[in-house]
JSON list of C-alpha atoms in Angstrom, two decimals:
[
{"chain": "A", "resi": 1, "resn": "MET", "atom": "CA", "xyz": [119.48, 156.13, 42.79]},
{"chain": "A", "resi": 2, "resn": "THR", "atom": "CA", "xyz": [120.79, 159.19, 44.49]},
{"chain": "A", "resi": 3, "resn": "LYS", "atom": "CA", "xyz": [118.10, 161.13, 46.27]},
{"chain": "A", "resi": 4, "resn": "ARG", "atom": "CA", "xyz": [118.05, 164.94, 45.68]},
{"chain": "A", "resi": 5, "resn": "VAL", "atom": "CA", "xyz": [117.36, 167.10, 48.87]},
{"chain": "A", "resi": 6, "resn": "VAL", "atom": "CA", "xyz": [117.10, 170.95, 48.86]},
{"chain": "A", "resi": 7, "resn": "VAL", "atom": "CA", "xyz": [117.82, 172.98, 52.21]},
{"chain": "A", "resi": 8, "resn": "LEU", "atom": "CA", "xyz": [115.56, 176.04, 51.85]},
{"chain": "A", "resi": 9, "resn": "ASP", "atom": "CA", "xyz": [117.64, 179.15, 52.15]},
{"chain": "A", "resi": 10, "resn": "TYR", "atom": "CA", "xyz": [115.39, 181.78, 53.68]},
{"chain": "A", "resi": 11, "resn": "GLY", "atom": "CA", "xyz": [118.09, 183.49, 56.04]},
{"chain": "A", "resi": 12, "resn": "SER", "atom": "CA", "xyz": [117.84, 181.27, 58.90]},
{"chain": "A", "resi": 13, "resn": "GLY", "atom": "CA", "xyz": [119.40, 177.97, 60.19]},
{"chain": "A", "resi": 14, "resn": "ASN", "atom": "CA", "xyz": [122.48, 176.16, 60.24]},
{"chain": "A", "resi": 15, "resn": "LEU", "atom": "CA", "xyz": [122.38, 175.84, 56.45]},
{"chain": "A", "resi": 16, "resn": "ARG", "atom": "CA", "xyz": [125.79, 174.47, 55.90]},
{"chain": "A", "resi": 17, "resn": "SER", "atom": "CA", "xyz": [125.92, 172.06, 58.92]},
{"chain": "A", "resi": 18, "resn": "ALA", "atom": "CA", "xyz": [122.52, 170.62, 57.62]},
{"chain": "A", "resi": 19, "resn": "GLN", "atom": "CA", "xyz": [123.91, 170.40, 54.16]},
{"chain": "A", "resi": 20, "resn": "ARG", "atom": "CA", "xyz": [126.91, 168.39, 55.36]},
{"chain": "A", "resi": 21, "resn": "ALA", "atom": "CA", "xyz": [124.75, 166.13, 57.51]},
{"chain": "A", "resi": 22, "resn": "LEU", "atom": "CA", "xyz": [122.40, 165.36, 54.68]},
{"chain": "A", "resi": 23, "resn": "GLN", "atom": "CA", "xyz": [125.36, 164.75, 52.33]},
{"chain": "A", "resi": 24, "resn": "ARG", "atom": "CA", "xyz": [126.77, 162.28, 54.69]},
{"chain": "A", "resi": 25, "resn": "THR", "atom": "CA", "xyz": [123.56, 160.06, 54.08]},
{"chain": "A", "resi": 26, "resn": "GLY", "atom": "CA", "xyz": [124.50, 159.82, 50.34]},
{"chain": "A", "resi": 27, "resn": "ALA", "atom": "CA", "xyz": [121.98, 162.44, 49.17]},
{"chain": "A", "resi": 28, "resn": "ASP", "atom": "CA", "xyz": [122.76, 165.07, 46.70]},
{"chain": "A", "resi": 29, "resn": "VAL", "atom": "CA", "xyz": [122.17, 168.37, 48.71]},
{"chain": "A", "resi": 30, "resn": "GLU", "atom": "CA", "xyz": [121.54, 171.98, 47.38]},
{"chain": "A", "resi": 31, "resn": "VAL", "atom": "CA", "xyz": [121.06, 174.94, 49.61]},
{"chain": "A", "resi": 32, "resn": "THR", "atom": "CA", "xyz": [118.68, 177.28, 47.66]},
{"chain": "A", "resi": 33, "resn": "ALA", "atom": "CA", "xyz": [115.66, 179.48, 47.83]},
{"chain": "A", "resi": 34, "resn": "ASP", "atom": "CA", "xyz": [114.97, 178.67, 43.95]},
{"chain": "A", "resi": 35, "resn": "PRO", "atom": "CA", "xyz": [111.30, 177.58, 44.02]},
{"chain": "A", "resi": 36, "resn": "GLY", "atom": "CA", "xyz": [111.81, 175.24, 40.92]},
{"chain": "A", "resi": 37, "resn": "ALA", "atom": "CA", "xyz": [114.60, 173.51, 42.55]},
{"chain": "A", "resi": 38, "resn": "ALA", "atom": "CA", "xyz": [112.77, 173.13, 45.95]},
{"chain": "A", "resi": 39, "resn": "ALA", "atom": "CA", "xyz": [109.48, 171.86, 43.98]},
{"chain": "A", "resi": 40, "resn": "ALA", "atom": "CA", "xyz": [111.69, 169.32, 41.99]},
{"chain": "A", "resi": 41, "resn": "ALA", "atom": "CA", "xyz": [113.64, 167.98, 44.83]},
{"chain": "A", "resi": 42, "resn": "ASP", "atom": "CA", "xyz": [112.87, 164.33, 46.15]},
{"chain": "A", "resi": 43, "resn": "GLY", "atom": "CA", "xyz": [112.92, 166.10, 49.90]},
{"chain": "A", "resi": 44, "resn": "LEU", "atom": "CA", "xyz": [112.81, 169.47, 51.12]},
{"chain": "A", "resi": 45, "resn": "VAL", "atom": "CA", "xyz": [114.39, 170.50, 54.46]},
{"chain": "A", "resi": 46, "resn": "VAL", "atom": "CA", "xyz": [113.11, 173.59, 56.38]},
{"chain": "A", "resi": 47, "resn": "PRO", "atom": "CA", "xyz": [115.63, 174.67, 58.92]},
{"chain": "A", "resi": 48, "resn": "GLY", "atom": "CA", "xyz": [115.25, 177.62, 61.39]},
{"chain": "A", "resi": 49, "resn": "VAL", "atom": "CA", "xyz": [116.94, 179.18, 64.33]},
{"chain": "A", "resi": 50, "resn": "GLY", "atom": "CA", "xyz": [115.89, 182.32, 66.45]},
{"chain": "A", "resi": 51, "resn": "ALA", "atom": "CA", "xyz": [112.59, 184.00, 66.67]},
{"chain": "A", "resi": 52, "resn": "PHE", "atom": "CA", "xyz": [109.30, 182.46, 65.04]},
{"chain": "A", "resi": 53, "resn": "ALA", "atom": "CA", "xyz": [108.32, 186.11, 63.78]},
{"chain": "A", "resi": 54, "resn": "ALA", "atom": "CA", "xyz": [111.84, 186.60, 62.20]},
{"chain": "A", "resi": 55, "resn": "CYS", "atom": "CA", "xyz": [111.74, 183.09, 60.76]},
{"chain": "A", "resi": 56, "resn": "MET", "atom": "CA", "xyz": [108.07, 183.71, 59.19]},
{"chain": "A", "resi": 57, "resn": "THR", "atom": "CA", "xyz": [109.31, 187.03, 57.87]},
{"chain": "A", "resi": 58, "resn": "GLY", "atom": "CA", "xyz": [112.33, 185.58, 55.96]},
{"chain": "A", "resi": 59, "resn": "LEU", "atom": "CA", "xyz": [110.14, 182.57, 54.87]},
{"chain": "A", "resi": 60, "resn": "ARG", "atom": "CA", "xyz": [107.69, 184.83, 53.25]},
{"chain": "A", "resi": 61, "resn": "GLU", "atom": "CA", "xyz": [110.21, 186.93, 51.65]},
{"chain": "A", "resi": 62, "resn": "VAL", "atom": "CA", "xyz": [111.12, 183.85, 49.41]},
{"chain": "A", "resi": 63, "resn": "ASN", "atom": "CA", "xyz": [107.50, 182.59, 49.17]},
{"chain": "A", "resi": 64, "resn": "GLY", "atom": "CA", "xyz": [108.72, 179.55, 51.32]},
{"chain": "A", "resi": 65, "resn": "ASP", "atom": "CA", "xyz": [105.19, 179.29, 52.88]},
{"chain": "A", "resi": 66, "resn": "LYS", "atom": "CA", "xyz": [103.78, 178.69, 49.43]},
{"chain": "A", "resi": 67, "resn": "ILE", "atom": "CA", "xyz": [106.68, 176.24, 48.45]},
{"chain": "A", "resi": 68, "resn": "ILE", "atom": "CA", "xyz": [106.00, 174.11, 51.63]},
{"chain": "A", "resi": 69, "resn": "ALA", "atom": "CA", "xyz": [102.12, 174.22, 50.87]},
{"chain": "A", "resi": 70, "resn": "GLU", "atom": "CA", "xyz": [102.49, 173.17, 47.25]},
{"chain": "A", "resi": 71, "resn": "ARG", "atom": "CA", "xyz": [104.88, 170.39, 48.09]},
{"chain": "A", "resi": 72, "resn": "LEU", "atom": "CA", "xyz": [102.67, 169.03, 50.59]},
{"chain": "A", "resi": 73, "resn": "HIS", "atom": "CA", "xyz": [99.52, 169.51, 48.40]},
{"chain": "A", "resi": 74, "resn": "ALA", "atom": "CA", "xyz": [101.41, 167.24, 45.94]},
{"chain": "A", "resi": 75, "resn": "GLY", "atom": "CA", "xyz": [102.27, 164.65, 48.56]},
{"chain": "A", "resi": 76, "resn": "ARG", "atom": "CA", "xyz": [106.04, 165.49, 48.41]},
{"chain": "A", "resi": 77, "resn": "PRO", "atom": "CA", "xyz": [108.06, 165.24, 51.54]},
{"chain": "A", "resi": 78, "resn": "VAL", "atom": "CA", "xyz": [109.15, 168.09, 53.82]},
{"chain": "A", "resi": 79, "resn": "LEU", "atom": "CA", "xyz": [111.34, 167.95, 56.98]},
{"chain": "A", "resi": 80, "resn": "GLY", "atom": "CA", "xyz": [111.30, 170.85, 59.18]},
{"chain": "A", "resi": 81, "resn": "VAL", "atom": "CA", "xyz": [114.01, 171.43, 61.91]},
{"chain": "A", "resi": 82, "resn": "CYS", "atom": "CA", "xyz": [113.91, 173.46, 65.25]},
{"chain": "A", "resi": 83, "resn": "VAL", "atom": "CA", "xyz": [112.05, 176.72, 64.47]},
{"chain": "A", "resi": 84, "resn": "GLY", "atom": "CA", "xyz": [111.61, 175.15, 61.03]},
{"chain": "A", "resi": 85, "resn": "MET", "atom": "CA", "xyz": [109.21, 172.81, 62.92]},
{"chain": "A", "resi": 86, "resn": "GLN", "atom": "CA", "xyz": [107.51, 175.66, 64.82]},
{"chain": "A", "resi": 87, "resn": "ILE", "atom": "CA", "xyz": [106.70, 177.70, 61.96]},
{"chain": "A", "resi": 88, "resn": "LEU", "atom": "CA", "xyz": [104.57, 174.72, 60.55]},
{"chain": "A", "resi": 89, "resn": "PHE", "atom": "CA", "xyz": [102.09, 175.39, 63.15]},
{"chain": "A", "resi": 90, "resn": "ALA", "atom": "CA", "xyz": [99.14, 178.20, 63.00]},
{"chain": "A", "resi": 91, "resn": "HIS", "atom": "CA", "xyz": [100.74, 180.44, 65.38]},
{"chain": "A", "resi": 92, "resn": "GLY", "atom": "CA", "xyz": [103.83, 181.26, 67.62]},
{"chain": "A", "resi": 93, "resn": "VAL", "atom": "CA", "xyz": [103.44, 183.41, 70.65]},
{"chain": "A", "resi": 94, "resn": "GLU", "atom": "CA", "xyz": [106.67, 185.18, 71.72]},
{"chain": "A", "resi": 95, "resn": "PHE", "atom": "CA", "xyz": [106.91, 188.10, 74.22]},
{"chain": "A", "resi": 96, "resn": "GLY", "atom": "CA", "xyz": [103.13, 188.43, 74.04]},
{"chain": "A", "resi": 97, "resn": "VAL", "atom": "CA", "xyz": [103.26, 188.77, 70.18]},
{"chain": "A", "resi": 98, "resn": "ASP", "atom": "CA", "xyz": [101.12, 186.34, 68.37]},
{"chain": "A", "resi": 99, "resn": "THR", "atom": "CA", "xyz": [102.59, 185.66, 64.72]},
{"chain": "A", "resi": 100, "resn": "THR", "atom": "CA", "xyz": [100.79, 183.70, 62.13]},
{"chain": "A", "resi": 101, "resn": "GLY", "atom": "CA", "xyz": [102.64, 180.53, 60.99]},
{"chain": "A", "resi": 102, "resn": "CYS", "atom": "CA", "xyz": [102.37, 178.42, 57.92]},
{"chain": "A", "resi": 103, "resn": "GLY", "atom": "CA", "xyz": [99.28, 176.68, 59.40]},
{"chain": "A", "resi": 104, "resn": "GLN", "atom": "CA", "xyz": [100.12, 173.26, 57.96]},
{"chain": "A", "resi": 105, "resn": "TRP", "atom": "CA", "xyz": [99.18, 172.01, 61.34]},
{"chain": "A", "resi": 106, "resn": "PRO", "atom": "CA", "xyz": [96.50, 173.50, 64.06]},
{"chain": "A", "resi": 107, "resn": "GLY", "atom": "CA", "xyz": [97.76, 174.96, 67.59]},
{"chain": "A", "resi": 108, "resn": "ALA", "atom": "CA", "xyz": [100.38, 177.45, 68.90]},
{"chain": "A", "resi": 109, "resn": "VAL", "atom": "CA", "xyz": [104.12, 177.23, 69.82]},
{"chain": "A", "resi": 110, "resn": "THR", "atom": "CA", "xyz": [104.48, 178.79, 73.24]},
{"chain": "A", "resi": 111, "resn": "ARG", "atom": "CA", "xyz": [107.15, 179.30, 75.98]},
{"chain": "A", "resi": 112, "resn": "LEU", "atom": "CA", "xyz": [108.14, 176.26, 78.07]},
{"chain": "A", "resi": 113, "resn": "ASP", "atom": "CA", "xyz": [107.03, 176.77, 81.61]},
{"chain": "A", "resi": 114, "resn": "ALA", "atom": "CA", "xyz": [110.32, 175.67, 83.07]},
{"chain": "A", "resi": 115, "resn": "PRO", "atom": "CA", "xyz": [112.75, 177.20, 85.71]},
{"chain": "A", "resi": 116, "resn": "VAL", "atom": "CA", "xyz": [115.83, 176.77, 83.33]},
{"chain": "A", "resi": 117, "resn": "ILE", "atom": "CA", "xyz": [115.20, 178.27, 79.69]},
{"chain": "A", "resi": 118, "resn": "PRO", "atom": "CA", "xyz": [116.46, 177.67, 77.16]},
{"chain": "A", "resi": 119, "resn": "HIS", "atom": "CA", "xyz": [116.09, 174.02, 77.26]},
{"chain": "A", "resi": 120, "resn": "MET", "atom": "CA", "xyz": [119.89, 173.30, 75.93]},
{"chain": "A", "resi": 121, "resn": "GLY", "atom": "CA", "xyz": [121.52, 170.21, 75.71]},
{"chain": "A", "resi": 122, "resn": "TRP", "atom": "CA", "xyz": [120.91, 166.49, 75.20]},
{"chain": "A", "resi": 123, "resn": "ASN", "atom": "CA", "xyz": [117.55, 164.76, 75.95]},
{"chain": "A", "resi": 124, "resn": "THR", "atom": "CA", "xyz": [115.90, 161.54, 75.30]},
{"chain": "A", "resi": 125, "resn": "VAL", "atom": "CA", "xyz": [112.57, 161.28, 73.36]},
{"chain": "A", "resi": 126, "resn": "ASP", "atom": "CA", "xyz": [109.52, 159.04, 73.66]},
{"chain": "A", "resi": 127, "resn": "ALA", "atom": "CA", "xyz": [109.37, 158.02, 70.14]},
{"chain": "A", "resi": 128, "resn": "ALA", "atom": "CA", "xyz": [105.98, 157.22, 68.61]},
{"chain": "A", "resi": 129, "resn": "PRO", "atom": "CA", "xyz": [105.67, 153.38, 67.98]},
{"chain": "A", "resi": 130, "resn": "GLY", "atom": "CA", "xyz": [105.97, 152.70, 64.28]},
{"chain": "A", "resi": 131, "resn": "SER", "atom": "CA", "xyz": [108.11, 155.65, 63.67]},
{"chain": "A", "resi": 132, "resn": "THR", "atom": "CA", "xyz": [110.07, 155.93, 60.40]},
{"chain": "A", "resi": 133, "resn": "LEU", "atom": "CA", "xyz": [112.43, 158.73, 61.83]},
{"chain": "A", "resi": 134, "resn": "PHE", "atom": "CA", "xyz": [113.57, 156.88, 64.83]},
{"chain": "A", "resi": 135, "resn": "ARG", "atom": "CA", "xyz": [113.84, 153.37, 63.25]},
{"chain": "A", "resi": 136, "resn": "GLY", "atom": "CA", "xyz": [116.85, 151.43, 64.68]},
{"chain": "A", "resi": 137, "resn": "LEU", "atom": "CA", "xyz": [117.40, 153.86, 67.59]},
{"chain": "A", "resi": 138, "resn": "ASP", "atom": "CA", "xyz": [117.17, 152.80, 71.27]},
{"chain": "A", "resi": 139, "resn": "ALA", "atom": "CA", "xyz": [114.70, 154.38, 73.80]},
{"chain": "A", "resi": 140, "resn": "ASP", "atom": "CA", "xyz": [117.72, 156.02, 75.66]},
{"chain": "A", "resi": 141, "resn": "THR", "atom": "CA", "xyz": [119.01, 157.79, 72.60]},
{"chain": "A", "resi": 142, "resn": "ARG", "atom": "CA", "xyz": [119.75, 161.34, 73.01]},
{"chain": "A", "resi": 143, "resn": "PHE", "atom": "CA", "xyz": [119.36, 164.29, 70.77]},
{"chain": "A", "resi": 144, "resn": "TYR", "atom": "CA", "xyz": [120.56, 167.90, 71.00]},
{"chain": "A", "resi": 145, "resn": "PHE", "atom": "CA", "xyz": [117.98, 170.54, 71.70]},
{"chain": "A", "resi": 146, "resn": "VAL", "atom": "CA", "xyz": [118.30, 174.29, 72.12]},
{"chain": "A", "resi": 147, "resn": "HIS", "atom": "CA", "xyz": [115.13, 176.15, 72.38]},
{"chain": "A", "resi": 148, "resn": "SER", "atom": "CA", "xyz": [112.77, 178.17, 74.84]},
{"chain": "A", "resi": 149, "resn": "TYR", "atom": "CA", "xyz": [109.55, 177.60, 72.90]},
{"chain": "A", "resi": 150, "resn": "ALA", "atom": "CA", "xyz": [107.78, 174.51, 71.58]},
{"chain": "A", "resi": 151, "resn": "ALA", "atom": "CA", "xyz": [104.42, 173.13, 70.65]},
{"chain": "A", "resi": 152, "resn": "GLN", "atom": "CA", "xyz": [102.94, 171.47, 73.76]},
{"chain": "A", "resi": 153, "resn": "ARG", "atom": "CA", "xyz": [99.77, 170.05, 72.49]},
{"chain": "A", "resi": 154, "resn": "TRP", "atom": "CA", "xyz": [98.91, 167.97, 69.54]},
{"chain": "A", "resi": 155, "resn": "GLU", "atom": "CA", "xyz": [95.76, 169.11, 67.79]},
{"chain": "A", "resi": 156, "resn": "GLY", "atom": "CA", "xyz": [96.36, 167.82, 64.29]},
{"chain": "A", "resi": 157, "resn": "SER", "atom": "CA", "xyz": [95.43, 164.56, 62.73]},
{"chain": "A", "resi": 158, "resn": "PRO", "atom": "CA", "xyz": [95.05, 161.56, 64.96]},
{"chain": "A", "resi": 159, "resn": "ASP", "atom": "CA", "xyz": [96.77, 159.30, 62.71]},
{"chain": "A", "resi": 160, "resn": "ALA", "atom": "CA", "xyz": [100.10, 161.33, 62.89]},
{"chain": "A", "resi": 161, "resn": "LEU", "atom": "CA", "xyz": [102.95, 159.73, 64.65]},
{"chain": "A", "resi": 162, "resn": "VAL", "atom": "CA", "xyz": [103.83, 162.16, 67.77]},
{"chain": "A", "resi": 163, "resn": "THR", "atom": "CA", "xyz": [107.07, 161.97, 69.49]},
{"chain": "A", "resi": 164, "resn": "TRP", "atom": "CA", "xyz": [107.27, 163.68, 72.95]},
{"chain": "A", "resi": 165, "resn": "ALA", "atom": "CA", "xyz": [110.18, 164.84, 75.17]},
{"chain": "A", "resi": 166, "resn": "THR", "atom": "CA", "xyz": [110.17, 166.53, 78.61]},
{"chain": "A", "resi": 167, "resn": "HIS", "atom": "CA", "xyz": [111.81, 169.64, 80.06]},
{"chain": "A", "resi": 168, "resn": "GLN", "atom": "CA", "xyz": [109.81, 170.05, 83.12]},
{"chain": "A", "resi": 169, "resn": "VAL", "atom": "CA", "xyz": [106.70, 169.97, 80.95]},
{"chain": "A", "resi": 170, "resn": "ARG", "atom": "CA", "xyz": [106.01, 167.65, 77.96]},
{"chain": "A", "resi": 171, "resn": "PHE", "atom": "CA", "xyz": [106.49, 169.13, 74.38]},
{"chain": "A", "resi": 172, "resn": "LEU", "atom": "CA", "xyz": [106.57, 167.73, 70.83]},
{"chain": "A", "resi": 173, "resn": "ALA", "atom": "CA", "xyz": [110.04, 166.59, 69.99]},
{"chain": "A", "resi": 174, "resn": "ALA", "atom": "CA", "xyz": [108.93, 165.24, 66.37]},
{"chain": "A", "resi": 175, "resn": "VAL", "atom": "CA", "xyz": [105.92, 164.72, 64.34]},
{"chain": "A", "resi": 176, "resn": "GLU", "atom": "CA", "xyz": [105.44, 162.40, 61.20]},
{"chain": "A", "resi": 177, "resn": "ASP", "atom": "CA", "xyz": [102.20, 163.35, 59.30]},
{"chain": "A", "resi": 178, "resn": "GLY", "atom": "CA", "xyz": [102.09, 161.84, 55.90]},
{"chain": "A", "resi": 179, "resn": "PRO", "atom": "CA", "xyz": [104.71, 163.63, 53.76]},
{"chain": "A", "resi": 180, "resn": "LEU", "atom": "CA", "xyz": [105.31, 166.42, 56.53]},
{"chain": "A", "resi": 181, "resn": "ALA", "atom": "CA", "xyz": [107.75, 165.45, 59.28]},
{"chain": "A", "resi": 182, "resn": "ALA", "atom": "CA", "xyz": [109.52, 167.64, 61.68]},
{"chain": "A", "resi": 183, "resn": "THR", "atom": "CA", "xyz": [111.81, 167.69, 64.66]},
{"chain": "A", "resi": 184, "resn": "GLN", "atom": "CA", "xyz": [112.45, 170.24, 67.51]},
{"chain": "A", "resi": 185, "resn": "PHE", "atom": "CA", "xyz": [115.83, 169.12, 68.19]},
{"chain": "A", "resi": 186, "resn": "HIS", "atom": "CA", "xyz": [118.74, 169.40, 65.81]},
{"chain": "A", "resi": 187, "resn": "PRO", "atom": "CA", "xyz": [119.48, 166.14, 63.89]},
{"chain": "A", "resi": 188, "resn": "GLU", "atom": "CA", "xyz": [122.63, 167.75, 62.38]},
{"chain": "A", "resi": 189, "resn": "LYS", "atom": "CA", "xyz": [124.04, 168.53, 65.96]},
{"chain": "A", "resi": 190, "resn": "SER", "atom": "CA", "xyz": [123.10, 165.13, 67.31]},
{"chain": "A", "resi": 191, "resn": "GLY", "atom": "CA", "xyz": [125.83, 162.85, 66.31]},
{"chain": "A", "resi": 192, "resn": "ASP", "atom": "CA", "xyz": [125.27, 159.52, 65.27]},
{"chain": "A", "resi": 193, "resn": "ALA", "atom": "CA", "xyz": [121.69, 159.57, 66.39]},
{"chain": "A", "resi": 194, "resn": "GLY", "atom": "CA", "xyz": [120.97, 162.48, 64.36]},
{"chain": "A", "resi": 195, "resn": "ALA", "atom": "CA", "xyz": [122.72, 160.83, 61.26]},
{"chain": "A", "resi": 196, "resn": "THR", "atom": "CA", "xyz": [120.73, 157.83, 61.63]},
{"chain": "A", "resi": 197, "resn": "LEU", "atom": "CA", "xyz": [117.46, 159.97, 61.91]},
{"chain": "A", "resi": 198, "resn": "LEU", "atom": "CA", "xyz": [118.27, 161.87, 58.62]},
{"chain": "A", "resi": 199, "resn": "SER", "atom": "CA", "xyz": [119.34, 158.50, 57.00]},
{"chain": "A", "resi": 200, "resn": "ASN", "atom": "CA", "xyz": [115.99, 157.15, 57.75]},
{"chain": "A", "resi": 201, "resn": "TRP", "atom": "CA", "xyz": [114.30, 160.21, 56.33]},
{"chain": "A", "resi": 202, "resn": "VAL", "atom": "CA", "xyz": [116.36, 160.23, 52.98]},
{"chain": "A", "resi": 203, "resn": "GLU", "atom": "CA", "xyz": [115.85, 156.52, 52.62]},
{"chain": "A", "resi": 204, "resn": "ALA", "atom": "CA", "xyz": [112.04, 156.94, 52.75]},
{"chain": "A", "resi": 205, "resn": "LEU", "atom": "CA", "xyz": [111.86, 159.65, 50.15]}
]
């Protein structure tokens, strides 16, 4: 049975590239901010590029924070990508400004303390044992990152599957926490590796 996925359109993110990448998994994919469609879909993808504060402003304008919260309360899968991962945390701190996030996870997203920023390009990850997202992928598999900020500590559920990466400092590359999953890298830009990850997520819906 074909899985139905909504890519949440709140004015941020590579919406069409995310749509195409998900369509290649065989899913029926719609890009929309319609709350009814987002609630009814088998899976909801929350993309995001740019600044944390701007993404939260756009998200709230379409009640995306409520859509995410209601889906998770009902145990319905959500996948955040890049800044779409970051906004799931309680706070984002950019340029000295502290912006409230969705608060699905405790903790803050902060600037990477590295000599070269942004962290842009291909990097490996230390996938969590038992991960669904990284099933079938080798330890030396590389994913495409482009970001200057990240969550650098995990303060959420000890039962969550947490995947790390390193760019001078360790940061969260992915989290799988019940129905809520997220990646700091861009699966839709990560070639075959990203396609496998998205297929793994869709198959689990």
